[in-house]
Coordinates of C-alpha atoms in Angstrom, one line a residue:
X187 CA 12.5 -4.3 0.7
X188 CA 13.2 -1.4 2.4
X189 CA 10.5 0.6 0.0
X190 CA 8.0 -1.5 0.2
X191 CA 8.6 -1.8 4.5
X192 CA 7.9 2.2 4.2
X193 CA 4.3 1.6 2.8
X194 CA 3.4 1.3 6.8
X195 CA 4.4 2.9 9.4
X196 CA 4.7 -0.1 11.7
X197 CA 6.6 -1.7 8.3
X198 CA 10.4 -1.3 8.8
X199 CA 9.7 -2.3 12.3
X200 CA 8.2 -5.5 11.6
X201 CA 10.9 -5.9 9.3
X202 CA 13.8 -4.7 11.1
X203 CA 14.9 -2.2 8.6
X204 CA 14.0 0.4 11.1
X205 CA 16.4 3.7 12.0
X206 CA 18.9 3.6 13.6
X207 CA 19.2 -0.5 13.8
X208 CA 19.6 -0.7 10.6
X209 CA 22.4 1.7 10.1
X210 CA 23.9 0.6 13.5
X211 CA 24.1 -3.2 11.9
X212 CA 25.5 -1.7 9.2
X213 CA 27.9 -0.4 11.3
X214 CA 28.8 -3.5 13.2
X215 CA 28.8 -5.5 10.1
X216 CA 31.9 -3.0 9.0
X217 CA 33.8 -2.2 11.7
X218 CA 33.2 -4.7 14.8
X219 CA 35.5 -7.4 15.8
X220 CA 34.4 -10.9 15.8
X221 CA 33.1 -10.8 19.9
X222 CA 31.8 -7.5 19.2
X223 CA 29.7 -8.8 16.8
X224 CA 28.9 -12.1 19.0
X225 CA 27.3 -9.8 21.4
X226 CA 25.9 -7.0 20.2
X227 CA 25.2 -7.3 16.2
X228 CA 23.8 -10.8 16.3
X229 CA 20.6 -9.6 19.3
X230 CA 19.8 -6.8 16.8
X231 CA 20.1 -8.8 13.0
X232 CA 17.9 -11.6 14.9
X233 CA 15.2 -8.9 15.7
X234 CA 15.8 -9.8 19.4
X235 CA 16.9 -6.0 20.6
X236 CA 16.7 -2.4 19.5
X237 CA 19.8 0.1 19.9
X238 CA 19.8 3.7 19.8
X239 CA 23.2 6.0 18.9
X240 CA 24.6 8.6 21.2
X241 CA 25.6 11.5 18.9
X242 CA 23.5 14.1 18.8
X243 CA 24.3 16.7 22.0
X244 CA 21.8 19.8 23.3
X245 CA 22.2 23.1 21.5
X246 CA 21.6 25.2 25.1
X247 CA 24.6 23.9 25.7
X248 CA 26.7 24.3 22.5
X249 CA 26.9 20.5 21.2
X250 CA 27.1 18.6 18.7
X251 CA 24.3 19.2 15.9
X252 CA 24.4 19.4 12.1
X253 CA 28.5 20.1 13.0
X254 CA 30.2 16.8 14.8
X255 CA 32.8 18.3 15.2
X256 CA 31.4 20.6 18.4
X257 CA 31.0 17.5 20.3
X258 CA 30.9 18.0 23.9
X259 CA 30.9 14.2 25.7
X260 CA 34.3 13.2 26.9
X261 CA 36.0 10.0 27.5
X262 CA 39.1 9.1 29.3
X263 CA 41.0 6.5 29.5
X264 CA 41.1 4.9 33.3
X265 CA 43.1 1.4 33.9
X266 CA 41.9 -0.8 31.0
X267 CA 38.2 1.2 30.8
X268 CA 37.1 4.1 29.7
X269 CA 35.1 6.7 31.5
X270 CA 32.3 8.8 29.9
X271 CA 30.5 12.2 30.5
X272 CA 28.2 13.9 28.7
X273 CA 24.7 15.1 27.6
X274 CA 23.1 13.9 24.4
X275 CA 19.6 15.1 22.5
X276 CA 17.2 13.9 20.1
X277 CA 18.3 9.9 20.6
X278 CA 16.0 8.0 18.6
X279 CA 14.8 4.5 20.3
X280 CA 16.9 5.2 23.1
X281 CA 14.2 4.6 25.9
X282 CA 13.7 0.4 25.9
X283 CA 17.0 -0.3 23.7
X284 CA 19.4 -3.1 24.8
X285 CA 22.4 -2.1 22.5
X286 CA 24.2 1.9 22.2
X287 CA 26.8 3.0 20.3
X288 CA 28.0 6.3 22.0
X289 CA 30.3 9.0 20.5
X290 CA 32.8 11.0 22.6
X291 CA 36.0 12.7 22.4
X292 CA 39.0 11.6 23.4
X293 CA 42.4 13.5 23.4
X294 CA 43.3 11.9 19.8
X295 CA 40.1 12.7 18.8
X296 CA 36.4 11.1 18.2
X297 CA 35.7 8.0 19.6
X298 CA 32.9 4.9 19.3
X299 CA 31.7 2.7 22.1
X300 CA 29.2 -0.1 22.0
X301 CA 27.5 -0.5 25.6
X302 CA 24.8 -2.7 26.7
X303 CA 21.2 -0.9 27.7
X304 CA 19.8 0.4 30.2
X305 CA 23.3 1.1 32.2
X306 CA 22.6 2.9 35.6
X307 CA 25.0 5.6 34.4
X308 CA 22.9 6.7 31.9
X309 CA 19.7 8.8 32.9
X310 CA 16.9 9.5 30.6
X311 CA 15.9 13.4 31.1
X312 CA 12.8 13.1 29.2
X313 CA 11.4 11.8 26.0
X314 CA 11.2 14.8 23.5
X315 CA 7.6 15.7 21.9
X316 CA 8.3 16.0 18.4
X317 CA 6.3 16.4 15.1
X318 CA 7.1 12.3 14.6
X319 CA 5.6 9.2 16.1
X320 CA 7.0 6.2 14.1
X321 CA 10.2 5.5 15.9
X322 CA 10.1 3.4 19.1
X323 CA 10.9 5.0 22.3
X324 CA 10.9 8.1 20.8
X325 CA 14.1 11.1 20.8
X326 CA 15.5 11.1 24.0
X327 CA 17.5 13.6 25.9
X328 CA 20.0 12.2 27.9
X329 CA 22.6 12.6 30.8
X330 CA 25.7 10.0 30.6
X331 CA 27.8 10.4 34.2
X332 CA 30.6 8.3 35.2
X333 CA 29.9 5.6 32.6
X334 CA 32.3 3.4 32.3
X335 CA 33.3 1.2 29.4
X336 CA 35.7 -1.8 29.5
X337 CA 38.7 -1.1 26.5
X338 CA 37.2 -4.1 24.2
X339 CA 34.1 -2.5 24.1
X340 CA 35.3 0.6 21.9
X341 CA 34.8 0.4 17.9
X342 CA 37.8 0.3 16.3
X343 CA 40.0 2.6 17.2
X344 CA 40.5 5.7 19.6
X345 CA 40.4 9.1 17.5
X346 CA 38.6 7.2 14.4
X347 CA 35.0 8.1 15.5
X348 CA 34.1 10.5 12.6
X349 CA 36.1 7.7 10.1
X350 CA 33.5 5.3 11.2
X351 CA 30.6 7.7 11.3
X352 CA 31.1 8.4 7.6
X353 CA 31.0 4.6 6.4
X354 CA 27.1 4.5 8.5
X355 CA 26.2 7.7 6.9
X356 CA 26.0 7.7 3.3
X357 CA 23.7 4.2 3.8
X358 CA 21.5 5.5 6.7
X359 CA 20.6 8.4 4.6
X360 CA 19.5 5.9 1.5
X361 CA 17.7 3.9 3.6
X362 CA 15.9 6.7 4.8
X363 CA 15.0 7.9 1.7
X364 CA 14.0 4.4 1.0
X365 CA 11.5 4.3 4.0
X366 CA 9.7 7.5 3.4
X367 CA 9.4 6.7 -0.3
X368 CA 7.5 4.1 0.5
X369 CA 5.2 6.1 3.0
X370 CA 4.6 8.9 0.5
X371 CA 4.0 6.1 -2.0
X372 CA 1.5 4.9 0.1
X373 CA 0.1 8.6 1.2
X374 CA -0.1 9.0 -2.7
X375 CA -2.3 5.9 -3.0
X376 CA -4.7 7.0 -0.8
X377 CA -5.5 10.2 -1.8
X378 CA -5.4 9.3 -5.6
X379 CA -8.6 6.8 -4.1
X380 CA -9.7 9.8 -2.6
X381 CA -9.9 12.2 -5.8
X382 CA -11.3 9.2 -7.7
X383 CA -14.4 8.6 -5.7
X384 CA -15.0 12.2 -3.7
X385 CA -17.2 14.3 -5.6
X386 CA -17.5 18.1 -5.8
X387 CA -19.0 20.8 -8.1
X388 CA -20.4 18.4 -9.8
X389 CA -17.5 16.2 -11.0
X390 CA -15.0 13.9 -9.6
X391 CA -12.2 16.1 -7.7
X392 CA -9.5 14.2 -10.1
X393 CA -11.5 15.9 -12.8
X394 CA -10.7 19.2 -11.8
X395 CA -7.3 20.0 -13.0
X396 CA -6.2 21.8 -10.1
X397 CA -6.4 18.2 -8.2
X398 CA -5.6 15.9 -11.2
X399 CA -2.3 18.2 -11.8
X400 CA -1.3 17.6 -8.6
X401 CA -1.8 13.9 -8.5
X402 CA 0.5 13.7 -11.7
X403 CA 3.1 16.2 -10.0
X404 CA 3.3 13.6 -7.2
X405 CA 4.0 10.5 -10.3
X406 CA 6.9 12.7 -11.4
X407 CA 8.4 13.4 -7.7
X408 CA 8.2 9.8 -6.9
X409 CA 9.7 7.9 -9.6
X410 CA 12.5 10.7 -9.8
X411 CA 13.0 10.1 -5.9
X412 CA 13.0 6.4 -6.6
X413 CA 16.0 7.1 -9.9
X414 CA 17.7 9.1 -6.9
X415 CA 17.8 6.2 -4.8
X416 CA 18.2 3.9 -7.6
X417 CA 21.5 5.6 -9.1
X418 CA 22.9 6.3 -5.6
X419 CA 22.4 3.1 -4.4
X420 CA 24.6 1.8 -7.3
X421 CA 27.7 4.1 -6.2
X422 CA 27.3 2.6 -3.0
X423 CA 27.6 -0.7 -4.5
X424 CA 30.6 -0.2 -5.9
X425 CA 32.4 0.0 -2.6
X426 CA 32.4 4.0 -2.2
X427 CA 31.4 6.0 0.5
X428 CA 29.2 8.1 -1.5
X429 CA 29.5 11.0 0.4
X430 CA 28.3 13.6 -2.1
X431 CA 26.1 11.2 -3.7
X432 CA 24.1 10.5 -0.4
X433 CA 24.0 14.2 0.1
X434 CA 22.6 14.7 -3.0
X435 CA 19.8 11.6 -3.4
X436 CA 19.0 12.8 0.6
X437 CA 18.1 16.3 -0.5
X438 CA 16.3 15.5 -3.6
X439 CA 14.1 13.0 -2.6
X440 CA 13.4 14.0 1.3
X441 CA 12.1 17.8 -0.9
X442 CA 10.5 15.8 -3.4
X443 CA 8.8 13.7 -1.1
X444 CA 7.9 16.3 1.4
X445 CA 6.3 17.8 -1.7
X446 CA 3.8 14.4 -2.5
X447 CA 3.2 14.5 1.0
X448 CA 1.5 18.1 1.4
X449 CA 0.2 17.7 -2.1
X450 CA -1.7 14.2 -0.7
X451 CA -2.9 16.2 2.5
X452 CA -4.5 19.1 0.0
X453 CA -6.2 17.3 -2.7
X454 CA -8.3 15.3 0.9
X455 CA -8.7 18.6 2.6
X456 CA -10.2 17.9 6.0
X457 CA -9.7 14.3 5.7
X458 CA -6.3 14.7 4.9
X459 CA -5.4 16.4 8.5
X460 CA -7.4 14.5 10.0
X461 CA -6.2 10.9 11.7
X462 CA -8.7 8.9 9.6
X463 CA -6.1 8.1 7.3
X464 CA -2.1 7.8 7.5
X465 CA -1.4 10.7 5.0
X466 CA -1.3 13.5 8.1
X467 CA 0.9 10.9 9.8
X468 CA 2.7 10.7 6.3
X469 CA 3.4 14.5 5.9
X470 CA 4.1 14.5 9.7
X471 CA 7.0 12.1 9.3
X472 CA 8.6 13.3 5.8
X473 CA 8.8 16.8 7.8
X474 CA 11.1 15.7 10.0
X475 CA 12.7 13.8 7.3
X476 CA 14.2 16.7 5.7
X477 CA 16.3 17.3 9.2
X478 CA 17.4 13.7 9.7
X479 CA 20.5 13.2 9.0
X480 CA 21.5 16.3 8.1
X481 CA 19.4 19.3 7.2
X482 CA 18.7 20.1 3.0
X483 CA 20.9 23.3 3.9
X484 CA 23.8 21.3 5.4
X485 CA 24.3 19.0 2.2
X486 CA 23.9 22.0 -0.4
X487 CA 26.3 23.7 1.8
X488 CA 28.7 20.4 1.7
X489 CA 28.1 20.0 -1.7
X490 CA 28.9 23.6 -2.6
X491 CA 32.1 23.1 -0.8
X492 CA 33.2 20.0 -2.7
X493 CA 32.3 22.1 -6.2
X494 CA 35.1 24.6 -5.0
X495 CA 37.7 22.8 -4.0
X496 CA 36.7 20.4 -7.5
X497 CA 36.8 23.7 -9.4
X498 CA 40.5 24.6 -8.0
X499 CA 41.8 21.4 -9.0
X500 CA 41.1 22.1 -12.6
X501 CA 42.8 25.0 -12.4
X502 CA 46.6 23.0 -12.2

């Protein structure tokens, strides 16, 4: 479902498999208590509310990007509520969201709270103008002073933020894969039409090889993007995190598709940048694809890591 909600941009909205609610359900759905759930999971499953997730903090100011673990929003705990300060960057769909989860660091460590939107402590600095258009409300950057939480509201437990962060990732990043598989799918579509009916030097432009090569290059990137998601999807299903395994179906098919896209955009030339058609929104969205959720460098960098420490155990 979540492919075939990718084939329009308006598509995992209208079918609530849109970032970040579906891997904030997901969330929920895992780690929320039973009135947790009564109050914030069942508005967003029932399509009734969005919700945006406080994570991501502003570089100028040395927070959390790519590395969690330079996160900069504090919380304390105050009577039977906690009290939270901090800036955050880039928060998709936080402008008209009724639900948040917000991360912050506590003493023991990261932490998880679910709040209900908009919260007079919370300030929207502005609405970021990015590359993207698809998400609603946009990447926000925002200023959290003096917030304060009541102690039932947190997510599980205090230091276990970055536990609970791992069991949304590896999922958030299939589904994006997912999504934008089923935009470049639909990118490819177009300008396939395109080749077969525009003509040029006196031939159909999928008869000139240099087109009709890169219409079958884009066959080959999406089916092995949809074997990626296909195979990943599986570990997932067994009950593991999948950490290595998202990292790796995440770079492969946000490259691969990244490739279809600009491929689709080249074969329509000034069609293909133009807003006539969704392929310049296509390649426009599977850009910033390759950042979400981690950059391609981050992964390869996590997965070199793991093939270390993998190789070392061999050794005894």
């Amino acid at each position: 479902m979540l492919v075939k909600s990718g084939l329009s941009p308006l598509g995992p909205l209208a079918c609530n498999t849109m970032a970040p609610d579906e891997g904030n359900m997901y969330l929920l759905g895992k780690v929320g208590s039973a009135e947790q759930k009564t109050r914030f999971l069942e508005p967003l499953v029932s399509g009734k509310a969005r919700s945006a997730f406080f994570m991501t903090e502003p570089a100028d100011a040395g927070g959390a990007g790519s590395d969690p673990s330079m996160m900069r929003t504090t919380c304390r705990l105050d009577g039977n509520h906690w009290v939270i300060n901090g800036r955050k960057k880039f928060i998709t769909g936080a402008e008209g969201a009724q639900v948040g989860i917000i991360m912050a660091k506590s003493t023991e460590g990261a932490c998880m709270f679910l709040i209900d939107l908009p919260n007079p402590a919370i300030r929207t600095v502005r609405v970021l103008d990015t590359i993207d258009s698809s998400m609603p409300g946009g990447h926000a950057e925002i200023e959290i002073k003096n917030l304060r939480v009541s102690a039932d509201q947190m997510l599980g437990e205090s230091g276990d933020g970055f536990k609970y962060a791992q069991i949304r990732l590896s999922p958030a990043r299939l589904s994006h894969c997912m999504r934008w598989l089923g935009l470049a799918t639909r990118a490819n579509e177009i300008a396939t039409d395109y080749a077969c009916r525009r003509q040029a030097f006196g031939k159909l432009l999928v008869d000139h090889e240099g087109v009709g090569f890169m219409l079958a290059d884009n066959l080959i990137d999406l089916k092995q993007s949809e074997l990626m998601i296909y195979w990943c999807a599986g570990v997932l299903d067994t009950g593991s995190l999948g950490t290595s395994e998202s990292s790796m179906a995440k770079v492969a098919v946000s490259e691969a598709l990244m490739r279809v896209a600009d491929r689709c955009v080249q074969v329509m030339g000034g069609t293909g940048v133009s807003t006539e058609t969704i392929v310049e929104q296509a390649f426009r969205e599977i850009r910033a694809f390759r950042i979400y959720d981690g950059p391609t460098e981050v992964h390869k960098w996590s997965l070199a890591k793991k093939i270390k420490r993998d190789w070392k155990a061999q050794q005894h």
